[in-house]
PDB file of C-alpha atoms in Angstrom:
ATOM      1  CA  MET B   1     214.101 168.027 286.178  1.00  0.00           C
ATOM      2  CA  SER B   2     215.333 164.712 287.570  1.00  0.00           C
ATOM      3  CA  VAL B   3     214.234 161.444 286.002  1.00  0.00           C
ATOM      4  CA  ALA B   4     211.228 159.866 287.727  1.00  0.00           C
ATOM      5  CA  THR B   5     211.922 156.731 289.751  1.00  0.00           C
ATOM      6  CA  ASN B   6     208.288 155.650 290.187  1.00  0.00           C
ATOM      7  CA  ILE B   7     205.008 156.212 288.386  1.00  0.00           C
ATOM      8  CA  ILE B   8     203.705 158.741 290.929  1.00  0.00           C
ATOM      9  CA  GLN B   9     206.642 161.029 290.195  1.00  0.00           C
ATOM     10  CA  LEU B  10     206.248 160.504 286.448  1.00  0.00           C
ATOM     11  CA  GLN B  11     202.528 161.260 286.545  1.00  0.00           C
ATOM     12  CA  GLN B  12     203.179 164.446 288.521  1.00  0.00           C
ATOM     13  CA  GLN B  13     205.786 165.551 285.978  1.00  0.00           C
ATOM     14  CA  ILE B  14     203.429 164.813 283.064  1.00  0.00           C
ATOM     15  CA  ARG B  15     200.587 166.831 284.595  1.00  0.00           C
ATOM     16  CA  PHE B  16     202.918 169.735 285.380  1.00  0.00           C
ATOM     17  CA  ARG B  17     204.343 169.871 281.835  1.00  0.00           C
ATOM     18  CA  TYR B  18     201.283 168.757 279.850  1.00  0.00           C
ATOM     19  CA  ASN B  19     200.358 172.156 278.393  1.00  0.00           C
ATOM     20  CA  ASP B  20     203.926 172.700 277.162  1.00  0.00           C
ATOM     21  CA  LEU B  21     204.073 169.430 275.206  1.00  0.00           C
ATOM     22  CA  SER B  22     203.421 169.193 271.479  1.00  0.00           C
ATOM     23  CA  LYS B  23     200.071 167.803 270.320  1.00  0.00           C
ATOM     24  CA  ARG B  24     201.624 164.388 269.541  1.00  0.00           C
ATOM     25  CA  LEU B  25     203.364 164.208 272.910  1.00  0.00           C
ATOM     26  CA  GLN B  26     200.124 165.218 274.627  1.00  0.00           C
ATOM     27  CA  GLN B  27     198.479 162.185 273.005  1.00  0.00           C
ATOM     28  CA  VAL B  28     201.156 159.975 274.528  1.00  0.00           C
ATOM     29  CA  ALA B  29     200.891 161.784 277.871  1.00  0.00           C
ATOM     30  CA  SER B  30     197.141 161.194 278.041  1.00  0.00           C
ATOM     31  CA  TYR B  31     197.605 157.519 277.210  1.00  0.00           C
ATOM     32  CA  VAL B  32     200.355 157.111 279.823  1.00  0.00           C
ATOM     33  CA  LEU B  33     198.173 158.699 282.517  1.00  0.00           C
ATOM     34  CA  ASP B  34     195.141 156.520 281.767  1.00  0.00           C
ATOM     35  CA  ASN B  35     196.506 153.064 280.881  1.00  0.00           C
ATOM     36  CA  ASN B  36     198.679 151.609 283.630  1.00  0.00           C
ATOM     37  CA  ASN B  37     198.213 147.957 282.689  1.00  0.00           C
ATOM     38  CA  SER B  38     198.911 148.535 279.000  1.00  0.00           C
ATOM     39  CA  LEU B  39     202.084 150.466 279.830  1.00  0.00           C
ATOM     40  CA  ALA B  40     203.252 147.606 282.040  1.00  0.00           C
ATOM     41  CA  PHE B  41     202.948 144.731 279.613  1.00  0.00           C
ATOM     42  CA  ASP B  42     201.980 145.705 276.046  1.00  0.00           C
ATOM     43  CA  THR B  43     204.672 146.003 273.397  1.00  0.00           C
ATOM     44  CA  ILE B  44     205.787 149.402 272.158  1.00  0.00           C
ATOM     45  CA  ALA B  45     204.106 148.701 268.813  1.00  0.00           C
ATOM     46  CA  VAL B  46     200.773 148.005 270.528  1.00  0.00           C
ATOM     47  CA  ILE B  47     201.065 151.077 272.754  1.00  0.00           C
ATOM     48  CA  ALA B  48     201.880 153.298 269.760  1.00  0.00           C
ATOM     49  CA  ARG B  49     198.889 151.955 267.848  1.00  0.00           C
ATOM     50  CA  GLN B  50     196.506 152.441 270.759  1.00  0.00           C
ATOM     51  CA  ALA B  51     197.830 155.951 271.424  1.00  0.00           C
ATOM     52  CA  ASP B  52     197.514 156.674 267.675  1.00  0.00           C
ATOM     53  CA  VAL B  53     201.119 157.842 267.279  1.00  0.00           C
ATOM     54  CA  PRO B  54     204.200 156.473 265.475  1.00  0.00           C
ATOM     55  CA  PRO B  55     206.584 154.417 267.671  1.00  0.00           C
ATOM     56  CA  SER B  56     209.193 157.164 267.233  1.00  0.00           C
ATOM     57  CA  THR B  57     206.884 159.529 269.151  1.00  0.00           C
ATOM     58  CA  LEU B  58     207.064 157.231 272.172  1.00  0.00           C
ATOM     59  CA  ILE B  59     210.846 157.533 272.069  1.00  0.00           C
ATOM     60  CA  ARG B  60     210.624 161.347 271.838  1.00  0.00           C
ATOM     61  CA  PHE B  61     208.213 161.339 274.776  1.00  0.00           C
ATOM     62  CA  ALA B  62     210.618 159.253 276.881  1.00  0.00           C
ATOM     63  CA  LYS B  63     213.536 161.534 276.094  1.00  0.00           C
ATOM     64  CA  ALA B  64     211.440 164.600 276.948  1.00  0.00           C
ATOM     65  CA  PHE B  65     211.248 163.205 280.486  1.00  0.00           C
ATOM     66  CA  GLU B  66     214.967 162.313 280.666  1.00  0.00           C
ATOM     67  CA  PHE B  67     214.612 158.568 279.949  1.00  0.00           C
ATOM     68  CA  SER B  68     216.932 156.930 277.434  1.00  0.00           C
ATOM     69  CA  GLY B  69     214.041 155.022 275.860  1.00  0.00           C
ATOM     70  CA  PHE B  70     210.387 154.140 276.300  1.00  0.00           C
ATOM     71  CA  ASN B  71     211.197 150.719 277.746  1.00  0.00           C
ATOM     72  CA  GLU B  72     212.403 152.484 280.900  1.00  0.00           C
ATOM     73  CA  ILE B  73     208.936 153.976 281.327  1.00  0.00           C
ATOM     74  CA  LYS B  74     207.394 150.543 280.773  1.00  0.00           C
ATOM     75  CA  GLN B  75     209.610 149.152 283.536  1.00  0.00           C
ATOM     76  CA  LEU B  76     208.263 151.744 286.020  1.00  0.00           C
ATOM     77  CA  PHE B  77     204.696 150.644 285.330  1.00  0.00           C
ATOM     78  CA  ARG B  78     205.552 146.945 285.368  1.00  0.00           C
ATOM     79  CA  ARG B  79     207.261 147.230 288.766  1.00  0.00           C
ATOM     80  CA  ASP B  80     204.376 149.214 290.213  1.00  0.00           C
ATOM     81  CA  LEU B  81     201.756 146.735 288.982  1.00  0.00           C
ATOM     82  CA  ILE B  82     203.634 143.766 290.412  1.00  0.00           C
ATOM     83  CA  GLU B  83     204.297 145.512 293.729  1.00  0.00           C
ATOM     84  CA  GLU B  84     200.617 146.433 294.032  1.00  0.00           C
ATOM     85  CA  THR B  85     199.630 142.788 293.509  1.00  0.00           C
ATOM     86  CA  ALA B  86     199.068 141.585 297.057  1.00  0.00           C
ATOM     87  CA  SER B  87     199.202 137.855 296.316  1.00  0.00           C
ATOM     88  CA  TYR B  88     202.740 136.467 296.022  1.00  0.00           C
ATOM     89  CA  THR B  89     201.323 133.724 293.802  1.00  0.00           C
ATOM     90  CA  ASP B  90     199.939 136.336 291.399  1.00  0.00           C
ATOM     91  CA  ARG B  91     203.247 138.207 291.409  1.00  0.00           C
ATOM     92  CA  ALA B  92     205.111 135.053 290.490  1.00  0.00           C
ATOM     93  CA  ARG B  93     202.611 134.368 287.683  1.00  0.00           C
ATOM     94  CA  LEU B  94     202.972 137.893 286.280  1.00  0.00           C
ATOM     95  CA  LEU B  95     206.753 137.629 286.300  1.00  0.00           C
ATOM     96  CA  LYS B  96     206.691 134.239 284.611  1.00  0.00           C
ATOM     97  CA  GLU B  97     204.287 135.453 281.911  1.00  0.00           C
ATOM     98  CA  HIS B  98     206.044 138.684 281.056  1.00  0.00           C
ATOM     99  CA  GLU B  99     209.749 138.102 281.623  1.00  0.00           C
ATOM    100  CA  PRO B 100     212.108 135.702 279.874  1.00  0.00           C
ATOM    101  CA  GLU B 101     212.656 132.434 281.701  1.00  0.00           C
ATOM    102  CA  GLN B 102     215.815 132.443 283.806  1.00  0.00           C
ATOM    103  CA  THR B 103     217.838 129.370 284.675  1.00  0.00           C
ATOM    104  CA  GLY B 104     216.914 128.279 288.198  1.00  0.00           C
ATOM    105  CA  ARG B 105     214.080 130.785 288.661  1.00  0.00           C
ATOM    106  CA  GLY B 106     211.602 129.524 291.243  1.00  0.00           C
ATOM    107  CA  LYS B 107     213.970 126.943 292.730  1.00  0.00           C
ATOM    108  CA  PRO B 108     214.205 127.383 296.530  1.00  0.00           C
ATOM    109  CA  LEU B 109     218.012 127.335 296.685  1.00  0.00           C
ATOM    110  CA  HIS B 110     218.306 129.833 293.831  1.00  0.00           C
ATOM    111  CA  ILE B 111     215.830 132.185 295.548  1.00  0.00           C
ATOM    112  CA  LEU B 112     217.703 131.873 298.859  1.00  0.00           C
ATOM    113  CA  GLN B 113     221.031 132.636 297.184  1.00  0.00           C
ATOM    114  CA  GLN B 114     219.582 135.676 295.419  1.00  0.00           C
ATOM    115  CA  PHE B 115     218.045 137.107 298.576  1.00  0.00           C
ATOM    116  CA  ALA B 116     221.216 136.452 300.555  1.00  0.00           C
ATOM    117  CA  GLN B 117     223.245 138.316 297.938  1.00  0.00           C
ATOM    118  CA  VAL B 118     220.984 141.380 297.623  1.00  0.00           C
ATOM    119  CA  ASN B 119     220.493 141.566 301.400  1.00  0.00           C
ATOM    120  CA  SER B 120     224.231 141.513 301.924  1.00  0.00           C
ATOM    121  CA  GLN B 121     224.598 144.430 299.520  1.00  0.00           C
ATOM    122  CA  ALA B 122     221.744 146.335 301.183  1.00  0.00           C
ATOM    123  CA  MET B 123     223.267 145.804 304.641  1.00  0.00           C
ATOM    124  CA  HIS B 124     226.646 147.070 303.455  1.00  0.00           C
ATOM    125  CA  GLN B 125     225.041 150.165 301.953  1.00  0.00           C
ATOM    126  CA  LEU B 126     223.079 150.803 305.156  1.00  0.00           C
ATOM    127  CA  ALA B 127     226.208 150.550 307.310  1.00  0.00           C
ATOM    128  CA  THR B 128     228.351 152.777 305.098  1.00  0.00           C
ATOM    129  CA  GLN B 129     225.816 155.461 304.140  1.00  0.00           C
ATOM    130  CA  THR B 130     223.945 156.015 307.412  1.00  0.00           C
ATOM    131  CA  SER B 131     225.536 158.896 309.289  1.00  0.00           C
ATOM    132  CA  GLN B 132     226.613 158.723 312.920  1.00  0.00           C
ATOM    133  CA  LEU B 133     224.911 162.075 313.542  1.00  0.00           C
ATOM    134  CA  GLN B 134     221.557 160.765 312.316  1.00  0.00           C
ATOM    135  CA  LEU B 135     221.798 157.694 314.520  1.00  0.00           C
ATOM    136  CA  GLU B 136     222.775 159.678 317.595  1.00  0.00           C
ATOM    137  CA  MET B 137     219.994 162.199 317.020  1.00  0.00           C
ATOM    138  CA  ALA B 138     217.427 159.424 316.641  1.00  0.00           C
ATOM    139  CA  VAL B 139     218.550 157.607 319.792  1.00  0.00           C
ATOM    140  CA  ASP B 140     218.509 160.891 321.740  1.00  0.00           C
ATOM    141  CA  MET B 141     214.962 161.616 320.537  1.00  0.00           C
ATOM    142  CA  LEU B 142     213.835 158.109 321.505  1.00  0.00           C
ATOM    143  CA  SER B 143     215.344 158.513 324.983  1.00  0.00           C
ATOM    144  CA  LYS B 144     213.716 161.883 325.716  1.00  0.00           C
ATOM    145  CA  ALA B 145     210.190 161.380 324.346  1.00  0.00           C
ATOM    146  CA  ASP B 146     207.360 160.999 326.839  1.00  0.00           C
ATOM    147  CA  ASN B 147     205.588 158.611 324.470  1.00  0.00           C
ATOM    148  CA  ILE B 148     206.698 156.947 321.252  1.00  0.00           C
ATOM    149  CA  TYR B 149     204.058 156.272 318.590  1.00  0.00           C
ATOM    150  CA  ILE B 150     205.097 153.831 315.866  1.00  0.00           C
ATOM    151  CA  ILE B 151     203.391 153.680 312.465  1.00  0.00           C
ATOM    152  CA  GLY B 152     204.052 151.028 309.839  1.00  0.00           C
ATOM    153  CA  LEU B 153     201.334 149.677 307.581  1.00  0.00           C
ATOM    154  CA  ARG B 154     201.160 146.898 304.991  1.00  0.00           C
ATOM    155  CA  ARG B 155     204.640 145.475 304.405  1.00  0.00           C
ATOM    156  CA  SER B 156     206.105 147.881 306.989  1.00  0.00           C
ATOM    157  CA  PHE B 157     203.871 146.443 309.719  1.00  0.00           C
ATOM    158  CA  SER B 158     206.285 143.691 310.752  1.00  0.00           C
ATOM    159  CA  ILE B 159     209.086 146.253 311.212  1.00  0.00           C
ATOM    160  CA  ALA B 160     206.835 148.530 313.281  1.00  0.00           C
ATOM    161  CA  THR B 161     205.646 145.607 315.405  1.00  0.00           C
ATOM    162  CA  TYR B 162     209.189 144.461 316.145  1.00  0.00           C
ATOM    163  CA  LEU B 163     210.311 147.996 317.042  1.00  0.00           C
ATOM    164  CA  THR B 164     207.377 148.394 319.463  1.00  0.00           C
ATOM    165  CA  TYR B 165     208.380 145.122 321.123  1.00  0.00           C
ATOM    166  CA  ALA B 166     212.058 146.129 321.313  1.00  0.00           C
ATOM    167  CA  LEU B 167     211.378 149.614 322.711  1.00  0.00           C
ATOM    168  CA  ARG B 168     209.151 148.230 325.450  1.00  0.00           C
ATOM    169  CA  HIS B 169     211.982 145.909 326.434  1.00  0.00           C
ATOM    170  CA  ALA B 170     214.116 149.048 326.611  1.00  0.00           C
ATOM    171  CA  GLU B 171     211.539 150.366 329.123  1.00  0.00           C
ATOM    172  CA  ARG B 172     210.094 153.036 326.823  1.00  0.00           C
ATOM    173  CA  ARG B 173     206.409 153.925 326.491  1.00  0.00           C
ATOM    174  CA  ALA B 174     205.949 152.701 322.909  1.00  0.00           C
ATOM    175  CA  PHE B 175     202.575 152.387 321.191  1.00  0.00           C
ATOM    176  CA  LEU B 176     201.856 150.703 317.867  1.00  0.00           C
ATOM    177  CA  ILE B 177     199.379 152.613 315.680  1.00  0.00           C
ATOM    178  CA  ASP B 178     197.632 149.776 313.839  1.00  0.00           C
ATOM    179  CA  GLY B 179     194.343 151.493 312.941  1.00  0.00           C
ATOM    180  CA  LEU B 180     192.225 148.698 314.403  1.00  0.00           C
ATOM    181  CA  GLY B 181     188.624 149.424 313.477  1.00  0.00           C
ATOM    182  CA  GLY B 182     189.775 152.274 311.247  1.00  0.00           C
ATOM    183  CA  MET B 183     190.728 154.345 314.307  1.00  0.00           C
ATOM    184  CA  PHE B 184     194.009 155.767 313.013  1.00  0.00           C
ATOM    185  CA  SER B 185     193.281 159.367 314.025  1.00  0.00           C
ATOM    186  CA  GLU B 186     191.836 158.329 317.381  1.00  0.00           C
ATOM    187  CA  GLN B 187     194.953 156.337 318.277  1.00  0.00           C
ATOM    188  CA  LEU B 188     197.117 159.383 317.633  1.00  0.00           C
ATOM    189  CA  SER B 189     194.702 161.967 319.072  1.00  0.00           C
ATOM    190  CA  MET B 190     196.678 162.402 322.317  1.00  0.00           C
ATOM    191  CA  VAL B 191     200.052 163.054 320.666  1.00  0.00           C
ATOM    192  CA  SER B 192     201.812 166.179 321.965  1.00  0.00           C
ATOM    193  CA  LYS B 193     204.985 168.179 321.427  1.00  0.00           C
ATOM    194  CA  ASN B 194     206.747 166.064 324.074  1.00  0.00           C
ATOM    195  CA  ASP B 195     206.115 162.859 322.125  1.00  0.00           C
ATOM    196  CA  LEU B 196     207.853 161.193 319.196  1.00  0.00           C
ATOM    197  CA  VAL B 197     206.255 159.637 316.122  1.00  0.00           C
ATOM    198  CA  LEU B 198     208.314 157.097 314.171  1.00  0.00           C
ATOM    199  CA  SER B 199     206.836 156.265 310.761  1.00  0.00           C
ATOM    200  CA  ILE B 200     207.928 153.564 308.335  1.00  0.00           C
ATOM    201  CA  SER B 201     206.702 153.530 304.741  1.00  0.00           C
ATOM    202  CA  PHE B 202     208.075 152.577 301.338  1.00  0.00           C
ATOM    203  CA  SER B 203     206.838 153.149 297.797  1.00  0.00           C
ATOM    204  CA  PRO B 204     203.931 152.910 297.114  1.00  0.00           C
ATOM    205  CA  TYR B 205     203.511 154.949 300.296  1.00  0.00           C
ATOM    206  CA  ALA B 206     200.554 154.206 302.585  1.00  0.00           C
ATOM    207  CA  GLU B 207     198.156 157.161 302.502  1.00  0.00           C
ATOM    208  CA  GLU B 208     197.238 156.630 306.159  1.00  0.00           C
ATOM    209  CA  THR B 209     200.888 156.915 307.221  1.00  0.00           C
ATOM    210  CA  VAL B 210     201.288 160.201 305.347  1.00  0.00           C
ATOM    211  CA  MET B 211     198.066 161.504 306.910  1.00  0.00           C
ATOM    212  CA  LEU B 212     199.212 160.580 310.424  1.00  0.00           C
ATOM    213  CA  SER B 213     202.595 162.220 309.885  1.00  0.00           C
ATOM    214  CA  GLU B 214     200.760 165.425 309.034  1.00  0.00           C
ATOM    215  CA  VAL B 215     198.681 165.080 312.222  1.00  0.00           C
ATOM    216  CA  ALA B 216     201.871 164.619 314.252  1.00  0.00           C
ATOM    217  CA  ALA B 217     203.472 167.656 312.621  1.00  0.00           C
ATOM    218  CA  LYS B 218     200.475 169.852 313.509  1.00  0.00           C
ATOM    219  CA  ALA B 219     200.728 168.643 317.117  1.00  0.00           C
ATOM    220  CA  GLY B 220     204.404 169.645 317.215  1.00  0.00           C
ATOM    221  CA  ALA B 221     205.715 166.143 317.865  1.00  0.00           C
ATOM    222  CA  GLN B 222     209.195 165.217 316.693  1.00  0.00           C
ATOM    223  CA  GLN B 223     209.345 162.634 313.917  1.00  0.00           C
ATOM    224  CA  ILE B 224     211.734 159.933 312.776  1.00  0.00           C
ATOM    225  CA  ILE B 225     211.020 158.649 309.282  1.00  0.00           C
ATOM    226  CA  ILE B 226     212.256 155.411 307.731  1.00  0.00           C
ATOM    227  CA  THR B 227     211.576 155.370 303.992  1.00  0.00           C
ATOM    228  CA  ASP B 228     213.177 154.654 300.622  1.00  0.00           C
ATOM    229  CA  SER B 229     213.691 158.085 299.048  1.00  0.00           C
ATOM    230  CA  GLN B 230     214.628 161.646 299.983  1.00  0.00           C
ATOM    231  CA  ILE B 231     211.575 162.750 297.994  1.00  0.00           C
ATOM    232  CA  SER B 232     209.221 160.426 299.848  1.00  0.00           C
ATOM    233  CA  PRO B 233     206.054 162.328 300.891  1.00  0.00           C
ATOM    234  CA  LEU B 234     207.026 161.550 304.498  1.00  0.00           C
ATOM    235  CA  ALA B 235     210.449 163.196 304.300  1.00  0.00           C
ATOM    236  CA  ASP B 236     209.051 166.720 304.665  1.00  0.00           C
ATOM    237  CA  TYR B 237     207.746 165.866 308.138  1.00  0.00           C
ATOM    238  CA  SER B 238     210.976 164.379 309.465  1.00  0.00           C
ATOM    239  CA  ASP B 239     213.411 165.627 312.077  1.00  0.00           C
ATOM    240  CA  VAL B 240     215.544 162.618 311.192  1.00  0.00           C
ATOM    241  CA  CYS B 241     215.018 160.742 307.924  1.00  0.00           C
ATOM    242  CA  PHE B 242     216.637 157.370 307.249  1.00  0.00           C
ATOM    243  CA  VAL B 243     216.624 156.345 303.581  1.00  0.00           C
ATOM    244  CA  VAL B 244     216.884 152.557 303.332  1.00  0.00           C
ATOM    245  CA  ASN B 245     217.376 150.789 300.001  1.00  0.00           C
ATOM    246  CA  GLU B 246     216.223 147.230 300.526  1.00  0.00           C
ATOM    247  CA  GLY B 247     217.377 144.234 298.507  1.00  0.00           C
ATOM    248  CA  LYS B 248     214.946 143.060 295.863  1.00  0.00           C
ATOM    249  CA  VAL B 249     214.562 139.851 293.873  1.00  0.00           C
ATOM    250  CA  ASP B 250     212.107 139.926 290.948  1.00  0.00           C
ATOM    251  CA  GLU B 251     210.083 142.753 292.573  1.00  0.00           C
ATOM    252  CA  PHE B 252     209.871 140.864 295.872  1.00  0.00           C
ATOM    253  CA  ARG B 253     211.422 143.303 298.336  1.00  0.00           C
ATOM    254  CA  SER B 254     213.219 142.278 301.493  1.00  0.00           C
ATOM    255  CA  GLN B 255     212.984 143.897 304.941  1.00  0.00           C
ATOM    256  CA  SER B 256     216.370 142.891 306.290  1.00  0.00           C
ATOM    257  CA  ALA B 257     218.045 146.305 306.182  1.00  0.00           C
ATOM    258  CA  SER B 258     215.072 148.080 307.786  1.00  0.00           C
ATOM    259  CA  LEU B 259     214.908 145.494 310.576  1.00  0.00           C
ATOM    260  CA  CYS B 260     218.657 145.859 311.102  1.00  0.00           C
ATOM    261  CA  LEU B 261     218.261 149.631 311.419  1.00  0.00           C
ATOM    262  CA  VAL B 262     215.432 149.556 313.980  1.00  0.00           C
ATOM    263  CA  GLN B 263     217.146 146.821 315.992  1.00  0.00           C
ATOM    264  CA  SER B 264     220.299 148.940 316.085  1.00  0.00           C
ATOM    265  CA  LEU B 265     218.329 151.960 317.310  1.00  0.00           C
ATOM    266  CA  ALA B 266     216.656 149.946 320.057  1.00  0.00           C
ATOM    267  CA  VAL B 267     219.889 148.367 321.291  1.00  0.00           C
ATOM    268  CA  ALA B 268     221.753 151.699 321.157  1.00  0.00           C
ATOM    269  CA  LEU B 269     218.921 153.221 323.193  1.00  0.00           C
ATOM    270  CA  ALA B 270     219.246 150.472 325.801  1.00  0.00           C
ATOM    271  CA  PHE B 271     222.986 151.159 326.148  1.00  0.00           C
ATOM    272  CA  LYS B 272     222.353 154.908 326.415  1.00  0.00           C
ATOM    273  CA  GLN B 273     219.832 154.406 329.204  1.00  0.00           C
ATOM    274  CA  GLU B 274     222.136 152.018 331.056  1.00  0.00           C
ATOM    275  CA  ASN B 275     224.943 154.584 330.959  1.00  0.00           C
ATOM    276  CA  THR B 276     222.561 157.298 332.158  1.00  0.00           C
ATOM    277  CA  HIS B 277     221.457 155.253 335.169  1.00  0.00           C
ATOM    278  CA  GLN B 278     225.019 154.528 336.320  1.00  0.00           C
TER     279      GLN B 278
END
């Protein structure tokens, strides 16, 4: 069993192993499943008291799931809660309330320097860990598809919108699935085996994107997936799966690496088509 990297994975592991846990660990498991906010911000002493177990039991529970300590579990829940908070103002408030004050935090220049640093690292990782074969396969799929359907919701929407724009400038029939009026299924109802669906989603994964990937798979369409983990629920549907690890500052995630990837695909496609027409 690999250590969970987000609360969805942890909750799945807990449910799967629940009946094999001791009575004390089951108490902790039940509390962990039902109290997201407490896990994010309460102290270990408070959590132990509310779960009616000694603090040492929390440590045993963490080790049973391959964590070095219970604070690592708390960090999973804290990150998830902050990421699920739509308002940037509320995110900033949560961070200020529950993390030690850092020198320069909140100052515009400090924030710019941090994002520039983490984005530089993310770009380097993207360039060195993305395989040439994957890129060539993706560009070939984009060039041969009759229609290209692009899905990217919530924070992925800007990436999907840009890619639609870029592919149309590369003279491809690209369509953005935005679900206007709740018509996600209707917008993808004409997809066929000669089409391509490109989906973009990062944890916490958009349920609609996963649903549409399943629809595309049933229709026999090829799929390119851009996500943040090999165990993303979208990965199973992919013909080509790009795993992008974006830079992050205080739980505010960037999009620079993902935008770099889709821009590279669009420009490479344009060069491929130019060479074909010569």
